[in-house]
PDB file of C-alpha atoms in Angstrom:
ATOM      1  CA  MET G 467      19.912  18.057  28.235  1.00 56.00           C
ATOM      2  CA  ALA G 468      17.116  17.544  25.759  1.00 79.00           C
ATOM      3  CA  ASN G 469      14.889  19.951  23.867  1.00 93.00           C
ATOM      4  CA  ARG G 470      17.583  22.617  23.722  1.00 97.00           C
ATOM      5  CA  LEU G 471      15.939  24.000  20.571  1.00 98.00           C
ATOM      6  CA  LYS G 472      12.317  23.327  21.443  1.00 97.00           C
ATOM      7  CA  GLY G 473       9.948  25.780  19.769  1.00 96.00           C
ATOM      8  CA  LYS G 474      12.576  27.094  17.349  1.00 98.00           C
ATOM      9  CA  VAL G 475      12.539  26.989  13.545  1.00 98.00           C
ATOM     10  CA  ALA G 476      15.827  26.186  11.818  1.00 98.00           C
ATOM     11  CA  LEU G 477      16.551  26.894   8.173  1.00 98.00           C
ATOM     12  CA  VAL G 478      19.407  24.572   7.223  1.00 98.00           C
ATOM     13  CA  VAL G 479      20.980  25.446   3.887  1.00 98.00           C
ATOM     14  CA  GLY G 480      22.817  22.484   2.410  1.00 97.00           C
ATOM     15  CA  ALA G 481      20.800  20.000   4.463  1.00 97.00           C
ATOM     16  CA  GLY G 482      21.445  17.132   2.072  1.00 96.00           C
ATOM     17  CA  SER G 483      24.576  15.060   1.655  1.00 90.00           C
ATOM     18  CA  ILE G 484      26.649  14.763  -1.517  1.00 84.00           C
ATOM     19  CA  GLY G 485      26.890  11.003  -1.047  1.00 81.00           C
ATOM     20  CA  PRO G 486      26.114   8.164   1.372  1.00 84.00           C
ATOM     21  CA  GLY G 487      26.875   8.926   4.986  1.00 90.00           C
ATOM     22  CA  TRP G 488      26.652  12.082   7.059  1.00 95.00           C
ATOM     23  CA  GLY G 489      27.610  15.471   5.696  1.00 94.00           C
ATOM     24  CA  ASN G 490      27.742  18.502   7.979  1.00 96.00           C
ATOM     25  CA  GLY G 491      24.377  19.855   6.873  1.00 96.00           C
ATOM     26  CA  LYS G 492      22.595  16.511   7.114  1.00 97.00           C
ATOM     27  CA  ALA G 493      23.920  15.797  10.605  1.00 98.00           C
ATOM     28  CA  THR G 494      23.142  19.340  11.751  1.00 98.00           C
ATOM     29  CA  ALA G 495      19.568  19.205  10.475  1.00 98.00           C
ATOM     30  CA  VAL G 496      18.969  15.916  12.299  1.00 98.00           C
ATOM     31  CA  ALA G 497      20.685  17.145  15.477  1.00 98.00           C
ATOM     32  CA  PHE G 498      18.531  20.285  15.461  1.00 98.00           C
ATOM     33  CA  ALA G 499      15.392  18.166  15.108  1.00 98.00           C
ATOM     34  CA  ARG G 500      16.467  15.821  17.893  1.00 97.00           C
ATOM     35  CA  GLU G 501      16.778  18.893  20.112  1.00 98.00           C
ATOM     36  CA  GLY G 502      13.212  19.929  19.324  1.00 98.00           C
ATOM     37  CA  ALA G 503      13.531  22.316  16.363  1.00 98.00           C
ATOM     38  CA  LYS G 504      11.318  22.346  13.313  1.00 98.00           C
ATOM     39  CA  VAL G 505      13.738  22.041  10.404  1.00 98.00           C
ATOM     40  CA  PHE G 506      13.376  23.516   6.925  1.00 98.00           C
ATOM     41  CA  CYS G 507      15.776  21.420   4.821  1.00 98.00           C
ATOM     42  CA  ALA G 508      17.057  23.307   1.774  1.00 98.00           C
ATOM     43  CA  ASP G 509      19.484  21.950  -0.791  1.00 98.00           C
ATOM     44  CA  ILE G 510      20.219  22.210  -4.497  1.00 97.00           C
ATOM     45  CA  ASN G 511      19.702  18.427  -4.572  1.00 96.00           C
ATOM     46  CA  GLN G 512      16.090  17.940  -3.588  1.00 97.00           C
ATOM     47  CA  ALA G 513      16.410  14.166  -3.248  1.00 97.00           C
ATOM     48  CA  ALA G 514      19.260  14.628  -0.761  1.00 97.00           C
ATOM     49  CA  ALA G 515      17.182  17.102   1.261  1.00 98.00           C
ATOM     50  CA  GLU G 516      14.247  14.689   1.201  1.00 98.00           C
ATOM     51  CA  ALA G 517      16.469  11.910   2.561  1.00 97.00           C
ATOM     52  CA  THR G 518      17.443  14.132   5.497  1.00 98.00           C
ATOM     53  CA  ALA G 519      13.855  15.189   6.138  1.00 98.00           C
ATOM     54  CA  LYS G 520      12.727  11.556   6.099  1.00 98.00           C
ATOM     55  CA  ILE G 521      15.176  10.710   8.879  1.00 98.00           C
ATOM     56  CA  ILE G 522      13.704  13.560  10.915  1.00 98.00           C
ATOM     57  CA  THR G 523      10.060  12.685  10.300  1.00 98.00           C
ATOM     58  CA  ASP G 524      10.675   8.954  10.823  1.00 98.00           C
ATOM     59  CA  GLU G 525      11.983   9.884  14.280  1.00 97.00           C
ATOM     60  CA  GLY G 526       8.830  11.881  14.985  1.00 97.00           C
ATOM     61  CA  GLY G 527      10.275  15.289  14.176  1.00 97.00           C
ATOM     62  CA  ASP G 528       8.963  18.095  11.992  1.00 98.00           C
ATOM     63  CA  ALA G 529      10.740  18.819   8.699  1.00 98.00           C
ATOM     64  CA  ALA G 530      10.009  20.368   5.326  1.00 98.00           C
ATOM     65  CA  VAL G 531      11.973  20.274   2.074  1.00 98.00           C
ATOM     66  CA  HIS G 532      12.828  22.967  -0.446  1.00 98.00           C
ATOM     67  CA  ARG G 533      15.103  22.962  -3.490  1.00 98.00           C
ATOM     68  CA  ALA G 534      17.254  26.069  -3.905  1.00 98.00           C
ATOM     69  CA  ASP G 535      20.476  27.176  -5.557  1.00 98.00           C
ATOM     70  CA  VAL G 536      21.518  29.675  -2.908  1.00 98.00           C
ATOM     71  CA  SER G 537      24.057  31.323  -5.177  1.00 98.00           C
ATOM     72  CA  LYS G 538      21.012  32.839  -6.944  1.00 98.00           C
ATOM     73  CA  ALA G 539      19.083  35.670  -5.326  1.00 98.00           C
ATOM     74  CA  ALA G 540      15.688  34.613  -6.671  1.00 98.00           C
ATOM     75  CA  ASP G 541      16.115  31.116  -5.255  1.00 98.00           C
ATOM     76  CA  VAL G 542      17.074  32.512  -1.841  1.00 98.00           C
ATOM     77  CA  VAL G 543      14.043  34.807  -1.749  1.00 98.00           C
ATOM     78  CA  ALA G 544      11.764  31.906  -2.697  1.00 98.00           C
ATOM     79  CA  MET G 545      13.392  29.664  -0.076  1.00 98.00           C
ATOM     80  CA  VAL G 546      12.945  32.166   2.752  1.00 98.00           C
ATOM     81  CA  GLU G 547       9.373  32.889   1.703  1.00 98.00           C
ATOM     82  CA  ALA G 548       8.605  29.160   1.656  1.00 98.00           C
ATOM     83  CA  CYS G 549      10.057  28.710   5.135  1.00 98.00           C
ATOM     84  CA  MET G 550       7.994  31.606   6.443  1.00 98.00           C
ATOM     85  CA  ALA G 551       4.865  30.231   4.785  1.00 98.00           C
ATOM     86  CA  LYS G 552       5.447  26.838   6.384  1.00 98.00           C
ATOM     87  CA  TYR G 553       6.590  27.817   9.875  1.00 98.00           C
ATOM     88  CA  GLY G 554       6.038  31.564  10.273  1.00 98.00           C
ATOM     89  CA  CYS G 555       9.548  32.478  11.430  1.00 98.00           C
ATOM     90  CA  VAL G 556      13.269  31.730  11.146  1.00 98.00           C
ATOM     91  CA  ASP G 557      15.024  31.457  14.507  1.00 98.00           C
ATOM     92  CA  ILE G 558      18.152  29.717  13.226  1.00 98.00           C
ATOM     93  CA  LEU G 559      19.956  30.009   9.903  1.00 98.00           C
ATOM     94  CA  ASP G 560      22.659  27.401   9.334  1.00 98.00           C
ATOM     95  CA  ASN G 561      24.763  27.931   6.186  1.00 98.00           C
ATOM     96  CA  ASN G 562      26.381  24.630   5.198  1.00 95.00           C
ATOM     97  CA  VAL G 563      26.901  25.180   1.482  1.00 95.00           C
ATOM     98  CA  GLY G 564      30.469  24.816   0.262  1.00 92.00           C
ATOM     99  CA  ILE G 565      32.655  23.274  -2.419  1.00 90.00           C
ATOM    100  CA  ALA G 566      36.403  22.762  -2.727  1.00 87.00           C
ATOM    101  CA  GLU G 567      38.197  22.948  -6.070  1.00 89.00           C
ATOM    102  CA  THR G 568      41.930  22.279  -6.065  1.00 88.00           C
ATOM    103  CA  GLY G 569      44.327  24.647  -7.758  1.00 93.00           C
ATOM    104  CA  GLY G 570      46.482  27.624  -6.894  1.00 95.00           C
ATOM    105  CA  VAL G 571      46.112  31.072  -8.428  1.00 96.00           C
ATOM    106  CA  VAL G 572      48.213  30.136 -11.459  1.00 97.00           C
ATOM    107  CA  GLU G 573      46.381  26.927 -12.299  1.00 94.00           C
ATOM    108  CA  LEU G 574      42.809  28.011 -11.598  1.00 95.00           C
ATOM    109  CA  PRO G 575      40.512  28.905 -14.500  1.00 96.00           C
ATOM    110  CA  GLU G 576      38.726  32.190 -13.943  1.00 97.00           C
ATOM    111  CA  GLU G 577      35.336  30.510 -14.181  1.00 97.00           C
ATOM    112  CA  THR G 578      36.279  28.157 -11.326  1.00 96.00           C
ATOM    113  CA  TRP G 579      37.225  31.133  -9.157  1.00 97.00           C
ATOM    114  CA  ASP G 580      33.873  32.798  -9.875  1.00 97.00           C
ATOM    115  CA  HIS G 581      31.897  29.595  -9.280  1.00 97.00           C
ATOM    116  CA  VAL G 582      33.476  28.792  -5.914  1.00 97.00           C
ATOM    117  CA  PHE G 583      33.007  32.384  -4.719  1.00 98.00           C
ATOM    118  CA  ALA G 584      29.347  32.228  -5.718  1.00 98.00           C
ATOM    119  CA  VAL G 585      28.733  28.959  -3.876  1.00 97.00           C
ATOM    120  CA  ASN G 586      30.899  29.492  -0.792  1.00 97.00           C
ATOM    121  CA  LEU G 587      30.566  33.223  -0.145  1.00 98.00           C
ATOM    122  CA  LYS G 588      27.786  34.826  -2.167  1.00 98.00           C
ATOM    123  CA  SER G 589      25.357  32.224  -0.834  1.00 98.00           C
ATOM    124  CA  ALA G 590      26.000  33.304   2.771  1.00 98.00           C
ATOM    125  CA  PHE G 591      25.661  36.970   1.791  1.00 98.00           C
ATOM    126  CA  LEU G 592      22.309  36.274   0.130  1.00 98.00           C
ATOM    127  CA  THR G 593      20.846  34.135   2.896  1.00 98.00           C
ATOM    128  CA  MET G 594      21.859  36.609   5.598  1.00 98.00           C
ATOM    129  CA  LYS G 595      20.581  39.499   3.488  1.00 98.00           C
ATOM    130  CA  HIS G 596      17.095  38.013   3.389  1.00 98.00           C
ATOM    131  CA  VAL G 597      16.919  36.366   6.821  1.00 98.00           C
ATOM    132  CA  ILE G 598      18.363  39.097   9.052  1.00 98.00           C
ATOM    133  CA  PRO G 599      15.420  41.507   8.502  1.00 98.00           C
ATOM    134  CA  LEU G 600      13.087  38.731   9.678  1.00 98.00           C
ATOM    135  CA  MET G 601      15.214  38.114  12.749  1.00 98.00           C
ATOM    136  CA  GLU G 602      15.251  41.833  13.506  1.00 98.00           C
ATOM    137  CA  ARG G 603      11.447  41.856  13.495  1.00 97.00           C
ATOM    138  CA  GLN G 604      11.441  38.743  15.674  1.00 96.00           C
ATOM    139  CA  ARG G 605      13.862  40.494  18.053  1.00 95.00           C
ATOM    140  CA  GLY G 606      16.597  37.932  17.699  1.00 98.00           C
ATOM    141  CA  GLY G 607      18.023  34.881  16.021  1.00 98.00           C
ATOM    142  CA  SER G 608      21.141  32.811  15.516  1.00 98.00           C
ATOM    143  CA  ILE G 609      23.111  32.546  12.269  1.00 99.00           C
ATOM    144  CA  ILE G 610      25.800  29.896  11.925  1.00 98.00           C
ATOM    145  CA  ASN G 611      28.200  29.980   8.988  1.00 98.00           C
ATOM    146  CA  ILE G 612      30.261  26.867   8.291  1.00 98.00           C
ATOM    147  CA  SER G 613      33.779  28.002   7.494  1.00 98.00           C
ATOM    148  CA  SER G 614      36.984  25.917   7.726  1.00 97.00           C
ATOM    149  CA  ILE G 615      40.424  25.922   9.297  1.00 96.00           C
ATOM    150  CA  ALA G 616      41.518  26.630   5.716  1.00 95.00           C
ATOM    151  CA  SER G 617      40.363  30.175   6.468  1.00 97.00           C
ATOM    152  CA  ILE G 618      43.221  30.635   8.941  1.00 96.00           C
ATOM    153  CA  ARG G 619      45.880  28.103   7.839  1.00 93.00           C
ATOM    154  CA  TYR G 620      47.519  26.627   4.779  1.00 93.00           C
ATOM    155  CA  THR G 621      46.442  22.981   4.992  1.00 88.00           C
ATOM    156  CA  GLY G 622      48.921  21.520   2.523  1.00 86.00           C
ATOM    157  CA  VAL G 623      46.425  21.407  -0.318  1.00 87.00           C
ATOM    158  CA  PRO G 624      46.576  24.061  -3.072  1.00 90.00           C
ATOM    159  CA  TYR G 625      43.021  25.374  -3.326  1.00 90.00           C
ATOM    160  CA  ALA G 626      43.200  29.137  -3.460  1.00 96.00           C
ATOM    161  CA  THR G 627      39.456  29.595  -3.895  1.00 96.00           C
ATOM    162  CA  TYR G 628      38.663  27.643  -0.733  1.00 95.00           C
ATOM    163  CA  TYR G 629      41.196  29.577   1.367  1.00 97.00           C
ATOM    164  CA  ALA G 630      39.983  32.913   0.038  1.00 98.00           C
ATOM    165  CA  THR G 631      36.242  32.259   0.336  1.00 98.00           C
ATOM    166  CA  LYS G 632      36.419  30.814   3.836  1.00 98.00           C
ATOM    167  CA  ALA G 633      38.646  33.648   5.087  1.00 98.00           C
ATOM    168  CA  ALA G 634      36.194  36.153   3.642  1.00 98.00           C
ATOM    169  CA  LEU G 635      33.312  34.278   5.270  1.00 98.00           C
ATOM    170  CA  ASN G 636      35.008  34.655   8.667  1.00 98.00           C
ATOM    171  CA  GLN G 637      35.313  38.414   8.262  1.00 98.00           C
ATOM    172  CA  LEU G 638      31.761  38.713   6.950  1.00 98.00           C
ATOM    173  CA  THR G 639      30.591  36.749   9.994  1.00 98.00           C
ATOM    174  CA  LYS G 640      32.430  38.958  12.497  1.00 98.00           C
ATOM    175  CA  THR G 641      31.508  42.304  10.997  1.00 98.00           C
ATOM    176  CA  THR G 642      27.867  41.299  10.567  1.00 98.00           C
ATOM    177  CA  ALA G 643      27.834  40.069  14.171  1.00 98.00           C
ATOM    178  CA  VAL G 644      28.888  43.504  15.408  1.00 98.00           C
ATOM    179  CA  GLU G 645      26.441  45.321  13.162  1.00 98.00           C
ATOM    180  CA  TYR G 646      23.429  43.371  14.419  1.00 98.00           C
ATOM    181  CA  ALA G 647      24.444  42.582  18.006  1.00 98.00           C
ATOM    182  CA  ALA G 648      22.152  45.230  19.454  1.00 98.00           C
ATOM    183  CA  LYS G 649      19.246  43.645  17.588  1.00 97.00           C
ATOM    184  CA  LYS G 650      19.990  40.284  19.304  1.00 98.00           C
ATOM    185  CA  VAL G 651      20.876  38.687  15.990  1.00 98.00           C
ATOM    186  CA  ARG G 652      23.919  36.551  16.709  1.00 98.00           C
ATOM    187  CA  VAL G 653      26.289  35.527  13.910  1.00 99.00           C
ATOM    188  CA  ASN G 654      28.984  32.914  14.490  1.00 98.00           C
ATOM    189  CA  ALA G 655      31.212  30.647  12.428  1.00 98.00           C
ATOM    190  CA  ILE G 656      32.320  27.053  12.885  1.00 98.00           C
ATOM    191  CA  LEU G 657      35.766  26.165  11.528  1.00 98.00           C
ATOM    192  CA  PRO G 658      35.946  22.388  11.012  1.00 97.00           C
ATOM    193  CA  GLY G 659      39.329  20.733  10.634  1.00 94.00           C
ATOM    194  CA  LEU G 660      40.153  17.550   8.739  1.00 92.00           C
ATOM    195  CA  MET G 661      36.738  15.924   8.682  1.00 91.00           C
ATOM    196  CA  LYS G 662      35.577  12.595   7.295  1.00 89.00           C
ATOM    197  CA  THR G 663      32.553  13.616   5.250  1.00 84.00           C
ATOM    198  CA  PRO G 664      31.099  12.638   1.869  1.00 79.00           C
ATOM    199  CA  MET G 665      32.218  15.990   0.406  1.00 78.00           C
ATOM    200  CA  VAL G 666      35.846  15.223   1.188  1.00 78.00           C
ATOM    201  CA  GLU G 667      35.520  11.603   0.084  1.00 78.00           C
ATOM    202  CA  ASN G 668      34.038  12.631  -3.253  1.00 73.00           C
ATOM    203  CA  SER G 669      36.610  15.336  -3.954  1.00 70.00           C
ATOM    204  CA  ALA G 670      38.983  13.712  -6.433  1.00 62.00           C
ATOM    205  CA  GLY G 671      41.320  16.683  -6.182  1.00 71.00           C
ATOM    206  CA  LEU G 672      41.780  16.244  -2.437  1.00 72.00           C
ATOM    207  CA  ALA G 673      42.447  12.529  -2.738  1.00 72.00           C
ATOM    208  CA  ARG G 674      44.999  13.212  -5.462  1.00 76.00           C
ATOM    209  CA  SER G 675      46.705  15.881  -3.371  1.00 74.00           C
ATOM    210  CA  TYR G 676      46.997  13.627  -0.351  1.00 77.00           C
ATOM    211  CA  ALA G 677      47.506  10.144  -1.723  1.00 71.00           C
ATOM    212  CA  GLY G 678      47.491   9.985  -5.518  1.00 80.00           C
ATOM    213  CA  GLY G 679      43.740   9.368  -5.590  1.00 76.00           C
ATOM    214  CA  ASP G 680      43.589   6.636  -2.912  1.00 83.00           C
ATOM    215  CA  VAL G 681      40.757   7.670  -0.558  1.00 82.00           C
ATOM    216  CA  GLU G 682      41.647   5.230   2.230  1.00 85.00           C
ATOM    217  CA  ALA G 683      45.262   6.370   2.138  1.00 87.00           C
ATOM    218  CA  MET G 684      44.021   9.973   2.279  1.00 85.00           C
ATOM    219  CA  TRP G 685      42.052   9.263   5.474  1.00 87.00           C
ATOM    220  CA  LYS G 686      45.130   7.736   7.100  1.00 90.00           C
ATOM    221  CA  ALA G 687      47.360  10.626   6.024  1.00 87.00           C
ATOM    222  CA  ARG G 688      44.891  13.164   7.414  1.00 88.00           C
ATOM    223  CA  ASP G 689      44.549  11.232  10.672  1.00 92.00           C
ATOM    224  CA  ARG G 690      48.321  11.401  11.140  1.00 91.00           C
ATOM    225  CA  GLN G 691      48.184  15.199  10.894  1.00 90.00           C
ATOM    226  CA  VAL G 692      45.763  15.580  13.815  1.00 94.00           C
ATOM    227  CA  PRO G 693      47.129  15.715  17.396  1.00 95.00           C
ATOM    228  CA  MET G 694      44.153  13.679  18.622  1.00 95.00           C
ATOM    229  CA  GLY G 695      45.071  11.009  16.062  1.00 95.00           C
ATOM    230  CA  TYR G 696      41.874  10.917  14.049  1.00 94.00           C
ATOM    231  CA  GLY G 697      39.719  13.068  11.823  1.00 93.00           C
ATOM    232  CA  GLY G 698      36.439  14.496  12.982  1.00 95.00           C
ATOM    233  CA  ASP G 699      33.057  13.820  11.456  1.00 95.00           C
ATOM    234  CA  ALA G 700      29.851  15.659  10.689  1.00 96.00           C
ATOM    235  CA  TRP G 701      28.469  15.129  14.198  1.00 97.00           C
ATOM    236  CA  ASP G 702      31.330  17.123  15.690  1.00 97.00           C
ATOM    237  CA  VAL G 703      30.179  20.047  13.551  1.00 98.00           C
ATOM    238  CA  ALA G 704      26.509  19.374  14.259  1.00 98.00           C
ATOM    239  CA  TRP G 705      26.824  19.499  18.049  1.00 98.00           C
ATOM    240  CA  ALA G 706      28.868  22.680  17.839  1.00 98.00           C
ATOM    241  CA  ALA G 707      26.028  24.125  15.755  1.00 98.00           C
ATOM    242  CA  VAL G 708      23.449  23.016  18.322  1.00 98.00           C
ATOM    243  CA  TYR G 709      25.311  24.995  20.987  1.00 98.00           C
ATOM    244  CA  LEU G 710      25.480  28.125  18.814  1.00 98.00           C
ATOM    245  CA  ALA G 711      21.814  27.766  17.854  1.00 98.00           C
ATOM    246  CA  SER G 712      20.654  27.351  21.448  1.00 98.00           C
ATOM    247  CA  ASP G 713      20.047  29.903  24.171  1.00 97.00           C
ATOM    248  CA  GLU G 714      23.097  28.485  25.967  1.00 97.00           C
ATOM    249  CA  SER G 715      25.177  30.693  23.656  1.00 98.00           C
ATOM    250  CA  ARG G 716      22.986  33.767  24.073  1.00 98.00           C
ATOM    251  CA  TYR G 717      26.046  35.921  24.928  1.00 98.00           C
ATOM    252  CA  VAL G 718      28.224  34.567  22.118  1.00 98.00           C
ATOM    253  CA  THR G 719      28.535  36.366  18.794  1.00 98.00           C
ATOM    254  CA  GLY G 720      31.272  36.902  16.239  1.00 98.00           C
ATOM    255  CA  LEU G 721      32.965  33.672  17.326  1.00 98.00           C
ATOM    256  CA  GLU G 722      35.203  31.521  15.131  1.00 98.00           C
ATOM    257  CA  LEU G 723      34.645  28.159  16.821  1.00 98.00           C
ATOM    258  CA  VAL G 724      37.467  25.830  15.795  1.00 98.00           C
ATOM    259  CA  VAL G 725      36.521  22.125  15.735  1.00 98.00           C
ATOM    260  CA  ASP G 726      39.720  20.425  14.624  1.00 97.00           C
ATOM    261  CA  GLY G 727      41.247  18.001  17.121  1.00 96.00           C
ATOM    262  CA  GLY G 728      44.041  20.463  17.794  1.00 96.00           C
ATOM    263  CA  ILE G 729      45.586  20.621  14.337  1.00 95.00           C
ATOM    264  CA  THR G 730      45.714  24.412  14.128  1.00 95.00           C
ATOM    265  CA  LEU G 731      47.737  24.470  17.352  1.00 94.00           C
ATOM    266  CA  LYS G 732      50.637  22.651  15.696  1.00 88.00           C
ATOM    267  CA  TYR G 733      53.721  24.479  14.485  1.00 66.00           C
ATOM    268  CA  VAL G 734      54.099  22.065  11.539  1.00 62.00           C
TER     269      VAL G 734
END
């Protein structure tokens, strides 16, 4: 099928990529555009958002760029207002912002705890806070929060902030879904597994935890953990998001959609 999102406006938060290649937000923004959506590409790194938007416009799609730190309320308000000024509505909100800092509760500095909660959890609270009233007036919309299997499993890496923020994001997703279901505002979460993305590649803490800092060895170690034998990539997340953004999922809300090659089904 083509044009699954034709006529819709998608606000993709975290639409850039932290490095070369395809991050979840970048792939999702492009996938949305390829399915006919107009895409408002927001990111704290404007150059990264511009790179994503250029891919879309070079392919004949419609995209706009906005810089925002979505852990700050004023930036979120300005971002939503800019999207409305450009396109007049928000049919899809895709929250891709997230960071991972290694460390258990004993090792973590308090400021790291606060920072990760602001980026991973407060950002979703703020974007939903300011987009849901618009969707209510529009009589519907789809919100997609990018969580992680770390929200439901210990993955072998000590990062207490990531576990805690993603678990909280799941619960925020489900309870918000129930609260606004009657208004036709759907809220779902995608839980990616061990993905090969620039964020993971550029996380020195993850590479150290897996393979003493060797990124290639980390990829191989993660592949061995997955029943399917390989890690996923950003496109696996993007196509899951397309489904949740489309009318095909019109009766789906409060879902935790696991995209992980079967790893959470393993006993060890």
